[in-house]
N, CA, C and O atoms as a GROMACS GRO file, in nm:
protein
  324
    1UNK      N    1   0.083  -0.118   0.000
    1UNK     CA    2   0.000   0.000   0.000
    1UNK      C    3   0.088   0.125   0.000
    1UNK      O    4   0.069   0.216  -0.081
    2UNK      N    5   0.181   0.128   0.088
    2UNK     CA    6   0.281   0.239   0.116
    2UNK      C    7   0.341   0.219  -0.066
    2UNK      O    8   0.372   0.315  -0.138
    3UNK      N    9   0.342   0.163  -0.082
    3UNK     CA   10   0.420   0.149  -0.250
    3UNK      C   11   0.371   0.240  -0.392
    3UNK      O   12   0.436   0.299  -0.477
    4UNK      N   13   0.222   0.219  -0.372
    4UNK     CA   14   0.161   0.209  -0.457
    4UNK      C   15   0.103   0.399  -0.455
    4UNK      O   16   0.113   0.489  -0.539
    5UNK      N   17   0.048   0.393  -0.324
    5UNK     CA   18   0.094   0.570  -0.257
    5UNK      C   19   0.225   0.630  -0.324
    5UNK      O   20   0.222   0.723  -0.406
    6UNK      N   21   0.294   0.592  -0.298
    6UNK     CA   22   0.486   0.636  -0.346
    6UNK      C   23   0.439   0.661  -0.503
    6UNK      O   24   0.430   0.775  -0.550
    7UNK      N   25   0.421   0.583  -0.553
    7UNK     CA   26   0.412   0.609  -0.666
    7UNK      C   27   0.323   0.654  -0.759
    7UNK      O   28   0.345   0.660  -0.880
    8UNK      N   29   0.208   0.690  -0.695
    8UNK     CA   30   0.091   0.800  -0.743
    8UNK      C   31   0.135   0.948  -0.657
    8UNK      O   32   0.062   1.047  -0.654
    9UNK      N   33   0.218   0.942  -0.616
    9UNK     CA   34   0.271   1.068  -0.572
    9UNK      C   35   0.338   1.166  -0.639
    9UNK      O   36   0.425   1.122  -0.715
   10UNK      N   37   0.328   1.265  -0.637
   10UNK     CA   38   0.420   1.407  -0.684
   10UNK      C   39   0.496   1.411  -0.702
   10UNK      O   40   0.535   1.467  -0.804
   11UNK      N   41   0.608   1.329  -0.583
   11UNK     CA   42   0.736   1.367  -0.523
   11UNK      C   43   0.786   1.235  -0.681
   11UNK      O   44   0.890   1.263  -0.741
   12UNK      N   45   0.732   1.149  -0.713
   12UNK     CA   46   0.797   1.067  -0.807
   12UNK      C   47   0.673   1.053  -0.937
   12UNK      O   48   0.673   0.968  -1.025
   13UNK      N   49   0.613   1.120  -0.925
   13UNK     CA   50   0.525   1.135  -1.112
   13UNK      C   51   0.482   1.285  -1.093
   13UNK      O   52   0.388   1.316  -1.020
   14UNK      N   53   0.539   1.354  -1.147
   14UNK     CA   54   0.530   1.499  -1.180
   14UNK      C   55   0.359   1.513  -1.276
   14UNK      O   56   0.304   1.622  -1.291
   15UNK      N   57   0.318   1.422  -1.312
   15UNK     CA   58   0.214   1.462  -1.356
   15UNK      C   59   0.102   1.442  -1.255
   15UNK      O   60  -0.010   1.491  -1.271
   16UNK      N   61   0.130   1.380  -1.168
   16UNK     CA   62   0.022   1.386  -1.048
   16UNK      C   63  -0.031   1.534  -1.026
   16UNK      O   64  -0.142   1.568  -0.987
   17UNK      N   65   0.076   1.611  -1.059
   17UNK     CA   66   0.013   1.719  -0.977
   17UNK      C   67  -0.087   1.787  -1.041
   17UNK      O   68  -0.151   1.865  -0.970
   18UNK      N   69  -0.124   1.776  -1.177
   18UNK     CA   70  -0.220   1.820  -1.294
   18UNK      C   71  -0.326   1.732  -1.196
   18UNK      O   72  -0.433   1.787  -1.170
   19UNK      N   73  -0.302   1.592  -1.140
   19UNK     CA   74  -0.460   1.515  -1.068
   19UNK      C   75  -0.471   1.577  -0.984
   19UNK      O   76  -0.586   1.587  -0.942
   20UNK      N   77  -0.376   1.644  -0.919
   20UNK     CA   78  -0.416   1.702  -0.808
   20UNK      C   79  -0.502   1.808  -0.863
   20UNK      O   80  -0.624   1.791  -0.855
   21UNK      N   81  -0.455   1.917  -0.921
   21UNK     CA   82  -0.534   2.058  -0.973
   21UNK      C   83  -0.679   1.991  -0.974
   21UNK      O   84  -0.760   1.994  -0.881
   22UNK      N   85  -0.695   1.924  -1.105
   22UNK     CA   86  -0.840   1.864  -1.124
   22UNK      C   87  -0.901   1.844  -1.003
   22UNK      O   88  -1.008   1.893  -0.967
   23UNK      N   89  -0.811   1.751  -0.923
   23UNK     CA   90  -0.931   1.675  -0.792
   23UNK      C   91  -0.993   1.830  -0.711
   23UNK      O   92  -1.111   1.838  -0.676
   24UNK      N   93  -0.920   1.914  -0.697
   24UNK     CA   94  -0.929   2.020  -0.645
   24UNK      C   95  -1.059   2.090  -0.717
   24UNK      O   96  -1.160   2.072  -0.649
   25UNK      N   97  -1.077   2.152  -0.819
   25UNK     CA   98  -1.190   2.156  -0.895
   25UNK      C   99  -1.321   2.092  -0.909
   25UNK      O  100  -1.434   2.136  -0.892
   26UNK      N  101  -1.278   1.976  -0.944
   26UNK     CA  102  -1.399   1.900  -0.898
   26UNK      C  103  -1.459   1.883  -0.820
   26UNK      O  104  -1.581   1.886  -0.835
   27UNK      N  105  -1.377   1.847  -0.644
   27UNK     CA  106  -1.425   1.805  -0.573
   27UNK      C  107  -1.530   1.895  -0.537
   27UNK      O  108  -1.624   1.821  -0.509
   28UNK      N  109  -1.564   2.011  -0.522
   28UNK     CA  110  -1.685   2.059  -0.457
   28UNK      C  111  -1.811   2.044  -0.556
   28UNK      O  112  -1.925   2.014  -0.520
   29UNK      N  113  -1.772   2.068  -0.684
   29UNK     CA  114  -1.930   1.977  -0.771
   29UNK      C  115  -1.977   1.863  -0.796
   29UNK      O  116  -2.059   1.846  -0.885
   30UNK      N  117  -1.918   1.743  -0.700
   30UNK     CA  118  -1.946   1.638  -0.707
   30UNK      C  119  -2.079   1.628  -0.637
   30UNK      O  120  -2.093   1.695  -0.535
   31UNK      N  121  -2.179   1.550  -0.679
   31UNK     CA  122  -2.313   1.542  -0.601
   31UNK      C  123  -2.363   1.352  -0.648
   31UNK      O  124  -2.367   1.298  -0.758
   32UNK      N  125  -2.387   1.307  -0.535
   32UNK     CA  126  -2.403   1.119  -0.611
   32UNK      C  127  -2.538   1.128  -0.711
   32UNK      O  128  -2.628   1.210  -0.726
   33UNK      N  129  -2.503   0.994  -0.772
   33UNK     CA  130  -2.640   0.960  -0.853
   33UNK      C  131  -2.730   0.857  -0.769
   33UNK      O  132  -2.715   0.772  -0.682
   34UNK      N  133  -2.850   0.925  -0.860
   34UNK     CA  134  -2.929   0.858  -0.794
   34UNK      C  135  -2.952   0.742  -0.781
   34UNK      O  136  -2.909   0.696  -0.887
   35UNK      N  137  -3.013   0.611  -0.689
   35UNK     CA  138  -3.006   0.486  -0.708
   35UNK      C  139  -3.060   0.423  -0.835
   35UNK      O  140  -3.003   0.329  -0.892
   36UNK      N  141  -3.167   0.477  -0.872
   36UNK     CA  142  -3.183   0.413  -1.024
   36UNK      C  143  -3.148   0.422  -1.120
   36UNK      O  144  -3.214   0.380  -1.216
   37UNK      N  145  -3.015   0.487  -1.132
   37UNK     CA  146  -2.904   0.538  -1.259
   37UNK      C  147  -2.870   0.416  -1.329
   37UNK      O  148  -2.901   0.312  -1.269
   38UNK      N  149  -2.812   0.404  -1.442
   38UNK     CA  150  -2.781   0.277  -1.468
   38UNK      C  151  -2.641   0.240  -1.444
   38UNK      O  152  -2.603   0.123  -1.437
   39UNK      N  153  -2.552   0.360  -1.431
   39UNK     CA  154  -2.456   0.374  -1.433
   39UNK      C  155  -2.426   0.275  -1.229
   39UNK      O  156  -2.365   0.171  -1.206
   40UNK      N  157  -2.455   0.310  -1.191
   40UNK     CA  158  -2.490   0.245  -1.037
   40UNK      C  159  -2.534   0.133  -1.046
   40UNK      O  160  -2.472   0.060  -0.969
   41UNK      N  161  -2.622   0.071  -1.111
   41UNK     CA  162  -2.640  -0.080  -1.087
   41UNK      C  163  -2.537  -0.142  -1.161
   41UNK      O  164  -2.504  -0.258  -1.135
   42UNK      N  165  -2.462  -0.047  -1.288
   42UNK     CA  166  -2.380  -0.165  -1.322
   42UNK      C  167  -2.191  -0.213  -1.265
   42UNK      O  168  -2.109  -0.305  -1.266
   43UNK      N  169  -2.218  -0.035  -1.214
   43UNK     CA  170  -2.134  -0.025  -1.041
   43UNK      C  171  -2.171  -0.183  -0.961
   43UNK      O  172  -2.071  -0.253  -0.945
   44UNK      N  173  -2.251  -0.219  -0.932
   44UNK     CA  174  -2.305  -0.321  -0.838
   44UNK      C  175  -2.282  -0.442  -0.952
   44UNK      O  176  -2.169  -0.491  -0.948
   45UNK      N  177  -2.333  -0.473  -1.009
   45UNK     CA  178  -2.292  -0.560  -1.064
   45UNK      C  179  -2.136  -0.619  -1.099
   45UNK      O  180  -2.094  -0.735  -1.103
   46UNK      N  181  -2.070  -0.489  -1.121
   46UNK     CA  182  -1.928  -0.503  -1.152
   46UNK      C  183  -1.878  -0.585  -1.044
   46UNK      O  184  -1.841  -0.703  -1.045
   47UNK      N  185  -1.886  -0.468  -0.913
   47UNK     CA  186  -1.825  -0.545  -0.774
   47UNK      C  187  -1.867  -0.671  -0.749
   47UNK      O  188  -1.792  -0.743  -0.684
   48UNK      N  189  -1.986  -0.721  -0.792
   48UNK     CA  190  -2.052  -0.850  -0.783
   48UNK      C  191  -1.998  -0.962  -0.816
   48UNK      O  192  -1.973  -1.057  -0.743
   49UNK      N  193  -1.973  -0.946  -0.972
   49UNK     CA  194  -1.896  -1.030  -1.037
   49UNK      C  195  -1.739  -1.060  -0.999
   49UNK      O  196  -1.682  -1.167  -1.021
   50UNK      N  197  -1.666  -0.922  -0.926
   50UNK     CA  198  -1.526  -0.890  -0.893
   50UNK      C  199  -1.574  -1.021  -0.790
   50UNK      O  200  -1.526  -1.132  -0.812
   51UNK      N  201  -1.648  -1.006  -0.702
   51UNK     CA  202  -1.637  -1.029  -0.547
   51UNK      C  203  -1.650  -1.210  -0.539
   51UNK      O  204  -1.625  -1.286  -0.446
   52UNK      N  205  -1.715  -1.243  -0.717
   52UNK     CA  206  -1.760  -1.375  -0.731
   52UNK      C  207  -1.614  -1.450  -0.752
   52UNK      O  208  -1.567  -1.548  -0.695
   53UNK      N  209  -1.561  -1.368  -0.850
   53UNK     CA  210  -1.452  -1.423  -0.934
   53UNK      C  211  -1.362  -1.474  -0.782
   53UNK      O  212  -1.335  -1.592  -0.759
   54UNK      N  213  -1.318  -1.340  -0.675
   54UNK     CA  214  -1.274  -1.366  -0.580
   54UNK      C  215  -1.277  -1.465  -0.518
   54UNK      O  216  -1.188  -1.544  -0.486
   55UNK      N  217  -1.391  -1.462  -0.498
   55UNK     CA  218  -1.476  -1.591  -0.416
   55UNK      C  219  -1.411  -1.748  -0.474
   55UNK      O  220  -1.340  -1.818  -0.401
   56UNK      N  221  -1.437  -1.775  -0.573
   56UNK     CA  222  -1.436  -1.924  -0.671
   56UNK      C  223  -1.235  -1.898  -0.735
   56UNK      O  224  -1.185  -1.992  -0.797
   57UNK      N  225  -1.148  -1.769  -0.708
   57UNK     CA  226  -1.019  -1.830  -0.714
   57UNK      C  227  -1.006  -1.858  -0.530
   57UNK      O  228  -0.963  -1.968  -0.496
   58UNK      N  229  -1.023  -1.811  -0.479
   58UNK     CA  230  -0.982  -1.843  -0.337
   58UNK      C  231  -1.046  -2.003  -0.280
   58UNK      O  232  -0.988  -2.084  -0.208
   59UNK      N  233  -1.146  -2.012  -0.323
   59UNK     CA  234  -1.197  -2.190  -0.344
   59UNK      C  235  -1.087  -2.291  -0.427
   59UNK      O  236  -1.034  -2.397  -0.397
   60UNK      N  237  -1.083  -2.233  -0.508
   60UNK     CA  238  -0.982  -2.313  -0.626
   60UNK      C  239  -0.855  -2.316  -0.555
   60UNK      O  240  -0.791  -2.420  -0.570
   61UNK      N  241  -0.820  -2.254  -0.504
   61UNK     CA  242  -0.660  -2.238  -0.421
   61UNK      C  243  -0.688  -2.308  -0.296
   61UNK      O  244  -0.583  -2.352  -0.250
   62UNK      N  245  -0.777  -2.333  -0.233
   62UNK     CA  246  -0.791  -2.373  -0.107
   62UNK      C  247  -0.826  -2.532  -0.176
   62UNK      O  248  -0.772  -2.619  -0.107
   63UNK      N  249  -0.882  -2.575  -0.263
   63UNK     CA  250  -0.900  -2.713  -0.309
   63UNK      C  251  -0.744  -2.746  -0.389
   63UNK      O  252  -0.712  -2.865  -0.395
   64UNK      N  253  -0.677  -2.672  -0.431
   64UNK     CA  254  -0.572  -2.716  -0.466
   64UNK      C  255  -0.453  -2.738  -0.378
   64UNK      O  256  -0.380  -2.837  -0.378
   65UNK      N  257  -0.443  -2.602  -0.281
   65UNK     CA  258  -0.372  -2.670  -0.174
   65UNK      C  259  -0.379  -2.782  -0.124
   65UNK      O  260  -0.286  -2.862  -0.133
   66UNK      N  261  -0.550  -2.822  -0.031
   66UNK     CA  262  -0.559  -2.974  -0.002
   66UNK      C  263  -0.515  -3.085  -0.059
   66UNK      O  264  -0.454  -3.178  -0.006
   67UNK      N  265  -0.555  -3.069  -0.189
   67UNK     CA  266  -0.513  -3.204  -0.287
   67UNK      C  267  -0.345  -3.234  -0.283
   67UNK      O  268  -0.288  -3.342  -0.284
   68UNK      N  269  -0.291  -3.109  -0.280
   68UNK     CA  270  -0.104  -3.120  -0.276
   68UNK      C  271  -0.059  -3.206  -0.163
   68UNK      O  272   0.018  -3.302  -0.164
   69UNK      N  273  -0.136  -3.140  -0.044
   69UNK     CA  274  -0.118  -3.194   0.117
   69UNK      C  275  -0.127  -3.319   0.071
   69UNK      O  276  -0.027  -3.383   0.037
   70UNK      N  277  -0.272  -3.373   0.063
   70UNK     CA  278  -0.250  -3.507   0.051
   70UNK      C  279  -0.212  -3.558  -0.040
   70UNK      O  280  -0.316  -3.617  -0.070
   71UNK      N  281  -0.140  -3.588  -0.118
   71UNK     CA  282  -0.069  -3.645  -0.223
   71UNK      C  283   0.073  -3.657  -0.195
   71UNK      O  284   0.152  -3.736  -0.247
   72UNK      N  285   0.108  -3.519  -0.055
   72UNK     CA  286   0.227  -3.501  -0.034
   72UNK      C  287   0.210  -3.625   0.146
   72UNK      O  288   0.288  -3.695   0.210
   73UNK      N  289   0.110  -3.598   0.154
   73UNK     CA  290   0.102  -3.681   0.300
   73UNK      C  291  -0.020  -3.759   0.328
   73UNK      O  292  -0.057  -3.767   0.445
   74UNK      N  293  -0.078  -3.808   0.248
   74UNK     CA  294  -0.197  -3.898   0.257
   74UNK      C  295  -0.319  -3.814   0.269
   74UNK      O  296  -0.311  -3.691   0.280
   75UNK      N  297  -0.441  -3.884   0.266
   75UNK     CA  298  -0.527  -3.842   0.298
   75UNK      C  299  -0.589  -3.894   0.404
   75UNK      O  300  -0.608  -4.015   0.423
   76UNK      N  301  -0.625  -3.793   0.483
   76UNK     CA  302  -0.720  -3.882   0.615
   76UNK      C  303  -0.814  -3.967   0.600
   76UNK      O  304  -0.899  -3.968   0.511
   77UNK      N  305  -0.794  -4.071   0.725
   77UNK     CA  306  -0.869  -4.130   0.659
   77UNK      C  307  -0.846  -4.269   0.548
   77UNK      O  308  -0.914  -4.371   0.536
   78UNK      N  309  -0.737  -4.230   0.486
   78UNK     CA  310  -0.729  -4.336   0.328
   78UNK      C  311  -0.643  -4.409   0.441
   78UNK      O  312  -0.596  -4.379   0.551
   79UNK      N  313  -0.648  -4.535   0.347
   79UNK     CA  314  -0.490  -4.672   0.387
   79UNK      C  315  -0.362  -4.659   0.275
   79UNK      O  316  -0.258  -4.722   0.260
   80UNK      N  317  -0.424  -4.548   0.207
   80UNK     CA  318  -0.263  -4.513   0.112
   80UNK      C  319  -0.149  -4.454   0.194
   80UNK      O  320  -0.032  -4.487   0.175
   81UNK      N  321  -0.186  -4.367   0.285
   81UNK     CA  322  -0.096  -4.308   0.324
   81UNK      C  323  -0.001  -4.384   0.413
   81UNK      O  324   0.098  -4.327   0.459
   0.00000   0.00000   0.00000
């Protein structure tokens, strides 16, 4: 995190500071949309799908680890090991 800060920073991308000007400008005419925008549900949807994908690699890694374990040390349970 500290990294990634560092390097959207000023002090090492000189063009940050043009984001800065903008954010400055903008920020006081920002006002949210409303919930039935479309632009917002497909906000929700996006994270949805992000949060799925998440979901089913962190399954996949947790079923692949197991399978290593046991292959590397039996499985509970079995008479192979």
């Amino acid at each position: 995190m500290r990294t990634s800060r560092y390097l959207l920073s000023e002090v090492l991308n000189p063009w940050m500071r043009g984001a800065a000007m903008l954010a400055g400008a903008i920020s006081p005419r920002r006002k949210p949309l409303s919930p039935d925008q479309s632009l917002v549900q497909r906000e929700r949807d996006v994270i949805g799908a992000i949060t799925q994908a998440l979901e089913d690699a962190r399954r996949a890694r947790d079923k692949t680890g197991e399978q290593i374990f046991g292959w590397l040390y039996g499985f509970a349970g079995s008479s192979h090991a």
